[in-house]
Amino acid sequence: MSAQIGVTGLAVMGANLARNFARNGYTVALHNRSVAKTDALLAAHGDEGSFVRTETLTELVDALEKPRRVLIMVKAGKPVDSVIDQLVPLLEEGDIVIDAGNSHYEDTRRREAALAGKGLHFVGIGVSGGEEGALLGPSIMPGGSRQSYDSLGPMLEKIAAKYDGEPCCRWVGTDGAGHFVKMVHNGIEYADMQVIGEAYDLLRAGAGIEPAEQAEIFAEWNKGQLSSFLIEITAEVLAHTDAKTGKPFVDVVVDSAGQKGTGRWTVVSALELGSPVSGIAESVFARGLSSQRDQRAIAQDVLTGHEQQPEVPEGFIEDVRQALFASKLVSYAQGLDMLGSAAKEYGWDLKLDEIASLWRAGCIIRAELLDDIMKAYAGGQQPANLLFAPAFAEAIAAAVPAWRRVVATAVQLGIPVPVFSSSLAYYDGLRRKRLPAALTQGLRDLFGAHTYQRVDGEGTFHTLWSGDKSEVEAVDTH
């Protein structure tokens, strides 16, 4: 039997992707380092479609039609390199190796260049939607060569999530573009979850609204402007009661958030690109702070907050909703702006309207507002920043008074809202006529002769701070 695609690495995500291909009419060759895992998949789901059982990578490759398509679903990093090293000698020119894990985009760029030198295609694809999405239809963000997508794309589009009949899968760009887009997706996801957490904390600690009642509030919010997968499941989690204690589920969960690394990668990459993703960064740092439980325990006895107890404003729930929406918009704006910076740096032709379309179904950050984001970037007149698009400029302007009230109230109550407040600071920083960076440049010039530019003319200058403080034109040493 000749299989259209092979999958090696049959943990839950790999197994579910293999099942998804089979359910959509493709013959799938299966391989896992432990043959028992292959047999377990076949025993449980072998009737879902056409599978070929293999015990070695050689058997896997031999079972595939040409050009061969081999999908790797193993832990990111060295395990991926190990599988590639074993596969390459078995493949022929034109064959396609696919990495569907959460690999770092720089690793993908390196691997793509190395395999291209051997006449092979390497495709890094971002896959979002978790275990359920992998089986029922994920959002798929493929990179690699356009030629490889011509062969692989129709298969990916068939297994992807659909939105109004359109597959949430499209070729993103060359080499590591697919994994880069997925990384930024995950950064937005971090910020999105953090602002939801901040809204929950404000409603509970600030307004005294218990989780069960909040579940109803979030369910109602999910019917309007905030409609999204994460708001939907927030209502579900807040409504859940722990069977053992009878307490709200959120009260028996340790308040220390884990992370797999993609949010951190987003922030590091943004720093390298000079892209200000302050809301995403604060969401990563908030998880880090939550994990410092020993220090937090000491702080409760040592540090004093001098909190005020202001009267919570009338309409506070609506204020929090508007602040949540505005902060959510900022996280998308920062992520999309970062994609624009990366496109210039790496020579990728990233189409932001198409990327937004990939996130409308199947993925974790799917939300109603993505339709409006698509419209904002469609056509020739693309905004320099998502927040400048008329629809979003008007929406965020309407939310600003509530946003300010919420942040001010949170500060007075001693409730940390790092993403609410940093997102507001980003918004104000964008619209401020003059920023204190002028003073920063003056200080840099004094201690390090780093030079500055003037508002009233061209050129680069330096002040002789240790001399007569006269100004001289800086010499270009480049």
Tab-separated table of C-alpha atoms in Angstrom:
chain	number	residue	atom	x	y	z
A	1	MET	CA	0.000	0.000	0.000
A	2	SER	CA	1.315	3.455	-0.901
A	3	ALA	CA	0.624	6.139	1.709
A	4	GLN	CA	0.221	9.832	0.904
A	5	ILE	CA	1.840	10.948	4.157
A	6	GLY	CA	3.852	9.437	6.993
A	7	VAL	CA	3.734	10.517	10.626
A	8	THR	CA	6.532	9.774	13.070
A	9	GLY	CA	5.930	10.606	16.716
A	10	LEU	CA	2.584	9.295	17.925
A	11	ALA	CA	2.027	11.054	21.222
A	12	VAL	CA	-1.383	12.696	21.469
A	13	MET	CA	-0.796	15.532	18.967
A	14	GLY	CA	0.947	13.311	16.401
A	15	ALA	CA	-1.649	10.559	16.780
A	16	ASN	CA	-4.521	13.013	16.391
A	17	LEU	CA	-3.025	14.595	13.272
A	18	ALA	CA	-2.533	11.118	11.787
A	19	ARG	CA	-6.157	10.264	12.557
A	20	ASN	CA	-7.280	13.570	11.034
A	21	PHE	CA	-5.466	12.772	7.764
A	22	ALA	CA	-6.971	9.276	7.720
A	23	ARG	CA	-10.482	10.546	8.458
A	24	ASN	CA	-10.123	12.853	5.447
A	25	GLY	CA	-9.406	9.995	3.074
A	26	TYR	CA	-5.608	9.851	3.065
A	27	THR	CA	-3.588	6.702	3.633
A	28	VAL	CA	-1.243	7.384	6.545
A	29	ALA	CA	1.952	5.479	7.333
A	30	LEU	CA	2.557	5.361	11.092
A	31	HIS	CA	5.857	5.222	12.960
A	32	ASN	CA	6.911	5.657	16.537
A	33	ARG	CA	10.140	4.877	18.345
A	34	SER	CA	8.057	2.597	20.564
A	35	VAL	CA	6.108	0.228	18.305
A	36	ALA	CA	3.672	-0.355	21.168
A	37	LYS	CA	2.380	3.185	20.689
A	38	THR	CA	1.733	2.514	17.002
A	39	ASP	CA	-0.144	-0.664	17.856
A	40	ALA	CA	-2.158	1.106	20.541
A	41	LEU	CA	-3.284	3.750	18.044
A	42	LEU	CA	-4.278	1.101	15.512
A	43	ALA	CA	-6.131	-0.941	18.138
A	44	ALA	CA	-8.136	2.062	19.299
A	45	HIS	CA	-8.664	3.954	16.022
A	46	GLY	CA	-7.603	1.706	13.149
A	47	ASP	CA	-11.141	1.698	11.772
A	48	GLU	CA	-11.143	5.473	11.203
A	49	GLY	CA	-9.326	5.250	7.885
A	50	SER	CA	-6.443	3.710	5.995
A	51	PHE	CA	-3.218	3.243	7.990
A	52	VAL	CA	0.082	1.505	7.245
A	53	ARG	CA	1.914	0.096	10.255
A	54	THR	CA	5.708	0.455	10.182
A	55	GLU	CA	8.364	-0.397	12.734
A	56	THR	CA	11.358	1.526	11.366
A	57	LEU	CA	11.956	4.820	9.576
A	58	THR	CA	13.146	2.829	6.579
A	59	GLU	CA	9.792	1.027	6.453
A	60	LEU	CA	8.007	4.364	6.872
A	61	VAL	CA	9.856	5.915	3.933
A	62	ASP	CA	9.341	2.823	1.774
A	63	ALA	CA	5.584	2.989	2.397
A	64	LEU	CA	5.236	6.488	0.944
A	65	GLU	CA	4.353	7.655	-2.539
A	66	LYS	CA	6.700	10.137	-4.224
A	67	PRO	CA	7.392	12.875	-3.509
A	68	ARG	CA	7.475	11.534	0.006
A	69	ARG	CA	5.891	13.592	2.784
A	70	VAL	CA	7.082	12.791	6.304
A	71	LEU	CA	5.562	14.690	9.232
A	72	ILE	CA	7.638	14.806	12.425
A	73	MET	CA	5.779	15.320	15.696
A	74	VAL	CA	8.380	15.011	18.447
A	75	LYS	CA	9.638	17.337	21.175
A	76	ALA	CA	11.215	20.528	19.856
A	77	GLY	CA	14.980	20.920	19.812
A	78	LYS	CA	17.485	18.078	19.602
A	79	PRO	CA	14.850	15.328	19.131
A	80	VAL	CA	13.768	16.976	15.857
A	81	ASP	CA	17.374	17.164	14.657
A	82	SER	CA	17.871	13.512	15.595
A	83	VAL	CA	14.887	12.368	13.526
A	84	ILE	CA	15.979	14.527	10.579
A	85	ASP	CA	19.492	13.046	10.711
A	86	GLN	CA	18.007	9.549	10.536
A	87	LEU	CA	15.553	10.443	7.759
A	88	VAL	CA	17.743	12.357	5.333
A	89	PRO	CA	19.835	9.370	4.121
A	90	LEU	CA	16.583	7.532	3.312
A	91	LEU	CA	15.045	10.303	1.202
A	92	GLU	CA	15.422	11.431	-2.404
A	93	GLU	CA	15.509	14.813	-4.084
A	94	GLY	CA	12.135	16.555	-3.930
A	95	ASP	CA	10.918	14.750	-0.800
A	96	ILE	CA	9.330	16.857	1.960
A	97	VAL	CA	10.123	16.769	5.677
A	98	ILE	CA	7.533	18.510	7.861
A	99	ASP	CA	8.006	19.679	11.454
A	100	ALA	CA	4.592	20.274	13.019
A	101	GLY	CA	5.829	20.859	16.569
A	102	ASN	CA	6.465	24.120	18.417
A	103	SER	CA	10.005	24.560	17.111
A	104	HIS	CA	11.880	27.839	17.336
A	105	TYR	CA	11.783	29.603	13.978
A	106	GLU	CA	15.573	30.041	13.896
A	107	ASP	CA	15.943	26.257	14.141
A	108	THR	CA	13.491	25.947	11.260
A	109	ARG	CA	15.450	28.430	9.149
A	110	ARG	CA	18.655	26.477	9.828
A	111	ARG	CA	17.059	23.132	8.989
A	112	GLU	CA	15.386	24.445	5.844
A	113	ALA	CA	18.701	25.775	4.507
A	114	ALA	CA	20.530	22.548	5.349
A	115	LEU	CA	17.965	20.296	3.659
A	116	ALA	CA	17.644	22.571	0.644
A	117	GLY	CA	21.342	21.967	0.073
A	118	LYS	CA	20.532	18.265	-0.211
A	119	GLY	CA	17.660	18.797	-2.642
A	120	LEU	CA	15.007	18.236	0.063
A	121	HIS	CA	12.168	20.461	1.186
A	122	PHE	CA	11.803	21.286	4.882
A	123	VAL	CA	8.489	22.732	6.020
A	124	GLY	CA	7.921	24.148	9.488
A	125	ILE	CA	4.197	24.415	10.207
A	126	GLY	CA	2.555	26.056	13.167
A	127	VAL	CA	-0.417	24.074	14.435
A	128	SER	CA	-2.847	25.634	16.896
A	129	GLY	CA	-5.915	24.166	18.521
A	130	GLY	CA	-4.527	21.699	21.012
A	131	GLU	CA	-5.371	18.010	21.030
A	132	GLU	CA	-8.966	18.543	19.931
A	133	GLY	CA	-7.958	20.841	17.093
A	134	ALA	CA	-5.348	18.373	15.836
A	135	LEU	CA	-8.096	15.768	15.483
A	136	LEU	CA	-11.074	17.839	14.370
A	137	GLY	CA	-9.390	20.666	12.471
A	138	PRO	CA	-6.596	22.970	13.642
A	139	SER	CA	-5.429	26.344	12.439
A	140	ILE	CA	-2.335	25.627	10.319
A	141	MET	CA	0.452	28.110	9.503
A	142	PRO	CA	2.880	26.534	6.994
A	143	GLY	CA	6.263	27.954	5.994
A	144	GLY	CA	8.891	26.538	3.652
A	145	SER	CA	9.186	26.839	-0.118
A	146	ARG	CA	6.201	27.665	-2.290
A	147	GLN	CA	6.964	24.528	-4.301
A	148	SER	CA	6.605	22.330	-1.226
A	149	TYR	CA	3.245	23.933	-0.457
A	150	ASP	CA	1.985	23.115	-3.937
A	151	SER	CA	2.409	19.425	-3.025
A	152	LEU	CA	1.551	19.541	0.661
A	153	GLY	CA	-0.932	22.414	0.863
A	154	PRO	CA	-4.070	20.678	-0.443
A	155	MET	CA	-3.676	17.968	2.210
A	156	LEU	CA	-3.185	20.506	4.987
A	157	GLU	CA	-6.127	22.580	3.812
A	158	LYS	CA	-8.355	19.502	3.851
A	159	ILE	CA	-7.582	18.664	7.514
A	160	ALA	CA	-7.604	22.293	8.726
A	161	ALA	CA	-10.434	24.016	10.545
A	162	LYS	CA	-12.963	25.729	8.296
A	163	TYR	CA	-14.494	29.197	8.680
A	164	ASP	CA	-17.467	29.852	6.400
A	165	GLY	CA	-16.176	26.964	4.301
A	166	GLU	CA	-12.679	28.456	3.942
A	167	PRO	CA	-9.741	26.434	5.341
A	168	CYS	CA	-7.753	28.086	8.140
A	169	CYS	CA	-4.548	27.151	6.348
A	170	ARG	CA	-2.518	29.124	3.841
A	171	TRP	CA	1.125	29.338	2.864
A	172	VAL	CA	2.656	31.978	5.140
A	173	GLY	CA	6.136	32.467	3.732
A	174	THR	CA	9.578	30.976	3.234
A	175	ASP	CA	11.836	29.090	5.674
A	176	GLY	CA	10.824	29.794	9.322
A	177	ALA	CA	7.837	32.052	8.635
A	178	GLY	CA	5.250	29.453	9.665
A	179	HIS	CA	6.818	28.804	13.051
A	180	PHE	CA	7.383	32.547	13.572
A	181	VAL	CA	3.695	33.292	12.976
A	182	LYS	CA	2.725	30.480	15.375
A	183	MET	CA	5.129	31.877	17.984
A	184	VAL	CA	3.518	35.324	17.767
A	185	HIS	CA	0.077	33.674	17.898
A	186	ASN	CA	1.144	32.118	21.188
A	187	GLY	CA	2.440	35.453	22.470
A	188	ILE	CA	-0.957	37.017	21.801
A	189	GLU	CA	-2.512	34.017	23.531
A	190	TYR	CA	-0.399	34.681	26.650
A	191	ALA	CA	-1.544	38.312	26.774
A	192	ASP	CA	-5.158	37.372	26.100
A	193	MET	CA	-5.240	34.918	29.004
A	194	GLN	CA	-3.516	37.384	31.326
A	195	VAL	CA	-6.005	40.195	30.687
A	196	ILE	CA	-8.842	37.757	31.280
A	197	GLY	CA	-7.195	36.833	34.583
A	198	GLU	CA	-6.828	40.509	35.494
A	199	ALA	CA	-10.515	41.106	34.748
A	200	TYR	CA	-11.460	38.139	36.948
A	201	ASP	CA	-9.245	39.427	39.782
A	202	LEU	CA	-10.722	42.919	39.581
A	203	LEU	CA	-14.296	41.649	39.617
A	204	ARG	CA	-13.609	39.379	42.580
A	205	ALA	CA	-11.206	41.369	44.755
A	206	GLY	CA	-12.537	44.760	43.703
A	207	ALA	CA	-16.270	44.157	43.376
A	208	GLY	CA	-16.688	40.994	45.459
A	209	ILE	CA	-18.228	38.954	42.631
A	210	GLU	CA	-17.757	35.221	43.200
A	211	PRO	CA	-16.711	32.809	40.426
A	212	ALA	CA	-20.166	31.326	39.772
A	213	GLU	CA	-21.634	34.777	39.205
A	214	GLN	CA	-18.622	35.777	37.132
A	215	ALA	CA	-19.242	32.736	34.940
A	216	GLU	CA	-22.576	34.276	33.977
A	217	ILE	CA	-20.917	37.634	33.311
A	218	PHE	CA	-18.285	36.100	31.027
A	219	ALA	CA	-20.940	34.037	29.249
A	220	GLU	CA	-22.849	37.245	28.574
A	221	TRP	CA	-19.680	39.015	27.391
A	222	ASN	CA	-19.112	36.156	24.972
A	223	LYS	CA	-22.277	37.151	23.120
A	224	GLY	CA	-20.906	40.548	22.099
A	225	GLN	CA	-17.715	42.437	21.309
A	226	LEU	CA	-15.535	40.019	23.310
A	227	SER	CA	-16.867	36.848	21.687
A	228	SER	CA	-13.968	34.388	21.538
A	229	PHE	CA	-12.905	30.884	22.469
A	230	LEU	CA	-10.964	32.033	25.536
A	231	ILE	CA	-13.889	34.061	26.935
A	232	GLU	CA	-16.160	31.070	26.299
A	233	ILE	CA	-13.969	28.638	28.243
A	234	THR	CA	-13.367	31.211	31.017
A	235	ALA	CA	-17.086	31.036	31.757
A	236	GLU	CA	-16.846	27.236	31.824
A	237	VAL	CA	-13.866	27.171	34.208
A	238	LEU	CA	-15.396	29.752	36.567
A	239	ALA	CA	-18.673	27.815	36.706
A	240	HIS	CA	-16.922	24.586	37.687
A	241	THR	CA	-17.139	23.378	41.311
A	242	ASP	CA	-14.494	21.111	42.842
A	243	ALA	CA	-16.118	17.756	43.633
A	244	LYS	CA	-13.851	17.030	46.601
A	245	THR	CA	-14.307	20.298	48.531
A	246	GLY	CA	-17.394	21.910	47.055
A	247	LYS	CA	-15.343	25.075	46.523
A	248	PRO	CA	-15.043	26.972	43.254
A	249	PHE	CA	-12.533	25.116	41.084
A	250	VAL	CA	-10.287	28.210	40.777
A	251	ASP	CA	-9.889	28.259	44.578
A	252	VAL	CA	-8.294	24.797	44.729
A	253	VAL	CA	-5.843	25.348	41.859
A	254	VAL	CA	-2.327	26.543	42.816
A	255	ASP	CA	-1.913	30.100	41.527
A	256	SER	CA	1.354	29.448	39.712
A	257	ALA	CA	1.106	29.517	35.900
A	258	GLY	CA	3.272	27.275	33.765
A	259	GLN	CA	4.661	27.997	30.317
A	260	LYS	CA	6.162	25.979	27.477
A	261	GLY	CA	8.455	28.729	26.187
A	262	THR	CA	6.761	30.174	23.102
A	263	GLY	CA	5.663	33.323	24.948
A	264	ARG	CA	9.222	33.861	26.142
A	265	TRP	CA	10.513	33.326	22.594
A	266	THR	CA	8.093	35.993	21.360
A	267	VAL	CA	9.432	38.541	23.822
A	268	VAL	CA	13.093	37.730	23.113
A	269	SER	CA	12.498	37.945	19.353
A	270	ALA	CA	10.607	41.222	19.793
A	271	LEU	CA	13.561	42.688	21.691
A	272	GLU	CA	15.891	41.653	18.869
A	273	LEU	CA	13.563	43.261	16.319
A	274	GLY	CA	13.004	46.392	18.415
A	275	SER	CA	9.275	45.687	18.396
A	276	PRO	CA	7.417	46.979	21.512
A	277	VAL	CA	5.251	44.032	22.604
A	278	SER	CA	4.904	45.364	26.153
A	279	GLY	CA	1.557	43.680	26.870
A	280	ILE	CA	2.815	40.292	25.711
A	281	ALA	CA	6.031	40.785	27.712
A	282	GLU	CA	4.118	41.660	30.880
A	283	SER	CA	1.980	38.536	30.495
A	284	VAL	CA	5.145	36.396	30.377
A	285	PHE	CA	6.587	38.189	33.410
A	286	ALA	CA	3.284	37.778	35.264
A	287	ARG	CA	3.581	34.010	34.861
A	288	GLY	CA	7.153	34.204	36.110
A	289	LEU	CA	6.089	36.199	39.182
A	290	SER	CA	3.253	33.759	39.890
A	291	SER	CA	5.834	30.962	40.000
A	292	GLN	CA	7.943	32.698	42.658
A	293	ARG	CA	5.746	31.327	45.411
A	294	ASP	CA	8.400	31.352	48.142
A	295	GLN	CA	9.137	35.043	47.612
A	296	ARG	CA	5.439	35.839	47.412
A	297	ALA	CA	4.842	34.086	50.738
A	298	ILE	CA	7.571	36.171	52.413
A	299	ALA	CA	6.289	39.359	50.796
A	300	GLN	CA	2.866	38.941	52.402
A	301	ASP	CA	4.502	39.403	55.812
A	302	VAL	CA	7.210	41.909	54.855
A	303	LEU	CA	5.835	44.298	52.234
A	304	THR	CA	3.151	46.887	52.946
A	305	GLY	CA	0.787	48.099	50.259
A	306	HIS	CA	-0.944	51.102	51.876
A	307	GLU	CA	-3.929	50.310	49.704
A	308	GLN	CA	-6.802	52.734	49.595
A	309	GLN	CA	-10.336	51.448	49.653
A	310	PRO	CA	-12.125	53.591	47.100
A	311	GLU	CA	-15.756	53.036	46.400
A	312	VAL	CA	-15.921	50.838	43.345
A	313	PRO	CA	-17.460	52.997	40.614
A	314	GLU	CA	-20.995	52.373	39.504
A	315	GLY	CA	-20.887	50.433	36.289
A	316	PHE	CA	-17.580	48.797	37.264
A	317	ILE	CA	-18.453	45.545	35.515
A	318	GLU	CA	-18.978	47.358	32.228
A	319	ASP	CA	-15.790	49.355	32.796
A	320	VAL	CA	-13.835	46.113	33.221
A	321	ARG	CA	-15.376	44.713	30.050
A	322	GLN	CA	-14.282	47.759	28.065
A	323	ALA	CA	-10.785	47.716	29.582
A	324	LEU	CA	-10.511	44.018	28.731
A	325	PHE	CA	-11.542	44.668	25.138
A	326	ALA	CA	-9.111	47.581	24.733
A	327	SER	CA	-6.210	45.611	26.218
A	328	LYS	CA	-7.047	42.642	24.011
A	329	LEU	CA	-6.933	44.898	20.948
A	330	VAL	CA	-3.504	46.149	21.981
A	331	SER	CA	-2.160	42.598	22.269
A	332	TYR	CA	-3.287	41.863	18.697
A	333	ALA	CA	-1.898	45.204	17.498
A	334	GLN	CA	1.480	44.520	19.085
A	335	GLY	CA	1.641	40.990	17.697
A	336	LEU	CA	0.733	42.079	14.164
A	337	ASP	CA	3.202	44.968	14.330
A	338	MET	CA	5.893	42.465	15.309
A	339	LEU	CA	5.000	40.341	12.271
A	340	GLY	CA	5.492	43.417	10.102
A	341	SER	CA	8.930	44.012	11.637
A	342	ALA	CA	9.907	40.373	11.075
A	343	ALA	CA	8.781	40.503	7.444
A	344	LYS	CA	11.232	43.356	6.804
A	345	GLU	CA	14.045	41.675	8.742
A	346	TYR	CA	13.768	38.233	7.152
A	347	GLY	CA	12.410	39.110	3.716
A	348	TRP	CA	9.062	37.419	4.277
A	349	ASP	CA	5.989	38.550	2.382
A	350	LEU	CA	3.654	38.250	5.354
A	351	LYS	CA	0.090	39.199	4.468
A	352	LEU	CA	-1.507	40.254	7.747
A	353	ASP	CA	-5.082	39.921	6.488
A	354	GLU	CA	-4.403	36.319	5.461
A	355	ILE	CA	-2.712	35.548	8.773
A	356	ALA	CA	-5.713	36.930	10.644
A	357	SER	CA	-7.935	34.692	8.517
A	358	LEU	CA	-5.994	31.613	9.690
A	359	TRP	CA	-6.851	32.425	13.309
A	360	ARG	CA	-10.634	32.662	12.870
A	361	ALA	CA	-11.260	28.976	13.625
A	362	GLY	CA	-9.463	26.011	15.097
A	363	CYS	CA	-6.929	27.983	17.137
A	364	ILE	CA	-6.852	29.165	20.747
A	365	ILE	CA	-7.099	32.911	19.994
A	366	ARG	CA	-10.044	32.596	17.603
A	367	ALA	CA	-12.335	35.569	18.121
A	368	GLU	CA	-15.031	37.550	16.353
A	369	LEU	CA	-12.803	40.613	16.076
A	370	LEU	CA	-10.513	38.758	13.637
A	371	ASP	CA	-13.019	39.444	10.854
A	372	ASP	CA	-12.557	43.168	11.454
A	373	ILE	CA	-8.774	42.718	11.637
A	374	MET	CA	-8.885	41.014	8.221
A	375	LYS	CA	-10.855	43.932	6.792
A	376	ALA	CA	-8.430	46.445	8.298
A	377	TYR	CA	-5.469	44.908	6.455
A	378	ALA	CA	-7.229	43.985	3.214
A	379	GLY	CA	-6.628	46.057	0.118
A	380	GLY	CA	-4.012	48.667	-0.615
A	381	GLN	CA	-4.485	51.050	2.302
A	382	GLN	CA	-3.092	49.043	5.204
A	383	PRO	CA	-2.753	50.857	8.555
A	384	ALA	CA	0.739	51.321	9.995
A	385	ASN	CA	-0.718	49.920	13.227
A	386	LEU	CA	-3.949	47.989	13.812
A	387	LEU	CA	-5.093	50.661	16.271
A	388	PHE	CA	-5.013	53.250	13.463
A	389	ALA	CA	-7.673	51.456	11.418
A	390	PRO	CA	-10.850	53.585	11.698
A	391	ALA	CA	-13.017	50.829	13.207
A	392	PHE	CA	-10.478	50.062	15.931
A	393	ALA	CA	-9.484	53.688	16.568
A	394	GLU	CA	-13.140	54.463	17.268
A	395	ALA	CA	-13.675	51.351	19.394
A	396	ILE	CA	-10.645	51.937	21.586
A	397	ALA	CA	-11.379	55.658	21.935
A	398	ALA	CA	-14.817	54.773	23.282
A	399	ALA	CA	-13.211	52.442	25.841
A	400	VAL	CA	-10.464	54.796	27.068
A	401	PRO	CA	-12.413	56.508	29.909
A	402	ALA	CA	-13.435	53.127	31.369
A	403	TRP	CA	-9.905	51.786	30.823
A	404	ARG	CA	-8.419	54.671	32.833
A	405	ARG	CA	-10.961	54.253	35.636
A	406	VAL	CA	-10.225	50.540	35.891
A	407	VAL	CA	-6.440	50.963	36.005
A	408	ALA	CA	-6.730	53.781	38.564
A	409	THR	CA	-9.079	51.733	40.749
A	410	ALA	CA	-6.790	48.700	40.526
A	411	VAL	CA	-3.778	50.771	41.643
A	412	GLN	CA	-5.709	52.169	44.609
A	413	LEU	CA	-6.873	48.684	45.612
A	414	GLY	CA	-3.403	47.166	45.245
A	415	ILE	CA	-4.594	44.714	42.563
A	416	PRO	CA	-1.842	44.094	39.998
A	417	VAL	CA	-2.968	44.645	36.412
A	418	PRO	CA	0.310	44.555	34.471
A	419	VAL	CA	-1.205	44.028	31.026
A	420	PHE	CA	-4.165	46.395	31.496
A	421	SER	CA	-1.778	49.147	32.621
A	422	SER	CA	1.073	48.479	30.180
A	423	SER	CA	-1.385	48.303	27.282
A	424	LEU	CA	-2.809	51.670	28.288
A	425	ALA	CA	0.742	53.047	28.541
A	426	TYR	CA	1.470	51.715	25.031
A	427	TYR	CA	-1.673	53.417	23.716
A	428	ASP	CA	-0.730	56.701	25.396
A	429	GLY	CA	2.872	56.361	24.238
A	430	LEU	CA	1.752	56.043	20.622
A	431	ARG	CA	-0.401	59.143	20.758
A	432	ARG	CA	1.895	61.378	22.873
A	433	LYS	CA	3.364	64.319	20.959
A	434	ARG	CA	6.675	64.276	22.878
A	435	LEU	CA	8.221	61.375	24.789
A	436	PRO	CA	10.993	61.549	27.422
A	437	ALA	CA	13.260	59.701	24.991
A	438	ALA	CA	14.720	63.153	24.225
A	439	LEU	CA	16.180	63.220	27.743
A	440	THR	CA	17.356	59.622	27.344
A	441	GLN	CA	19.274	60.624	24.206
A	442	GLY	CA	20.824	63.559	26.058
A	443	LEU	CA	21.992	61.292	28.868
A	444	ARG	CA	23.376	58.742	26.389
A	445	ASP	CA	25.308	61.468	24.631
A	446	LEU	CA	26.787	62.788	27.892
A	447	PHE	CA	28.061	59.500	29.294
A	448	GLY	CA	28.818	57.657	26.067
A	449	ALA	CA	28.962	60.151	23.186
A	450	HIS	CA	26.147	58.235	21.524
A	451	THR	CA	25.021	61.369	19.602
A	452	TYR	CA	21.542	62.718	18.916
A	453	GLN	CA	19.500	64.381	16.199
A	454	ARG	CA	17.781	67.744	16.345
A	455	VAL	CA	14.162	68.651	15.671
A	456	ASP	CA	15.145	71.731	13.677
A	457	GLY	CA	17.499	70.285	11.078
A	458	GLU	CA	19.177	67.315	9.477
A	459	GLY	CA	22.291	65.587	10.734
A	460	THR	CA	23.656	63.853	13.815
A	461	PHE	CA	25.299	65.800	16.648
A	462	HIS	CA	27.329	65.531	19.855
A	463	THR	CA	27.739	68.016	22.685
A	464	LEU	CA	31.235	68.461	24.168
A	465	TRP	CA	29.999	67.839	27.709
A	466	SER	CA	33.456	67.741	29.347
A	467	GLY	CA	34.570	70.842	27.450
A	468	ASP	CA	32.772	74.067	26.657
A	469	LYS	CA	29.475	72.274	25.966
A	470	SER	CA	29.451	73.423	22.399
A	471	GLU	CA	27.790	71.271	19.786
A	472	VAL	CA	29.646	69.579	16.970
A	473	GLU	CA	28.422	67.545	14.046
A	474	ALA	CA	29.131	63.880	14.632
A	475	VAL	CA	31.516	62.118	12.281
A	476	ASP	CA	30.029	59.123	10.496
A	477	THR	CA	32.381	56.250	11.284
A	478	HIS	CA	30.439	53.650	9.294
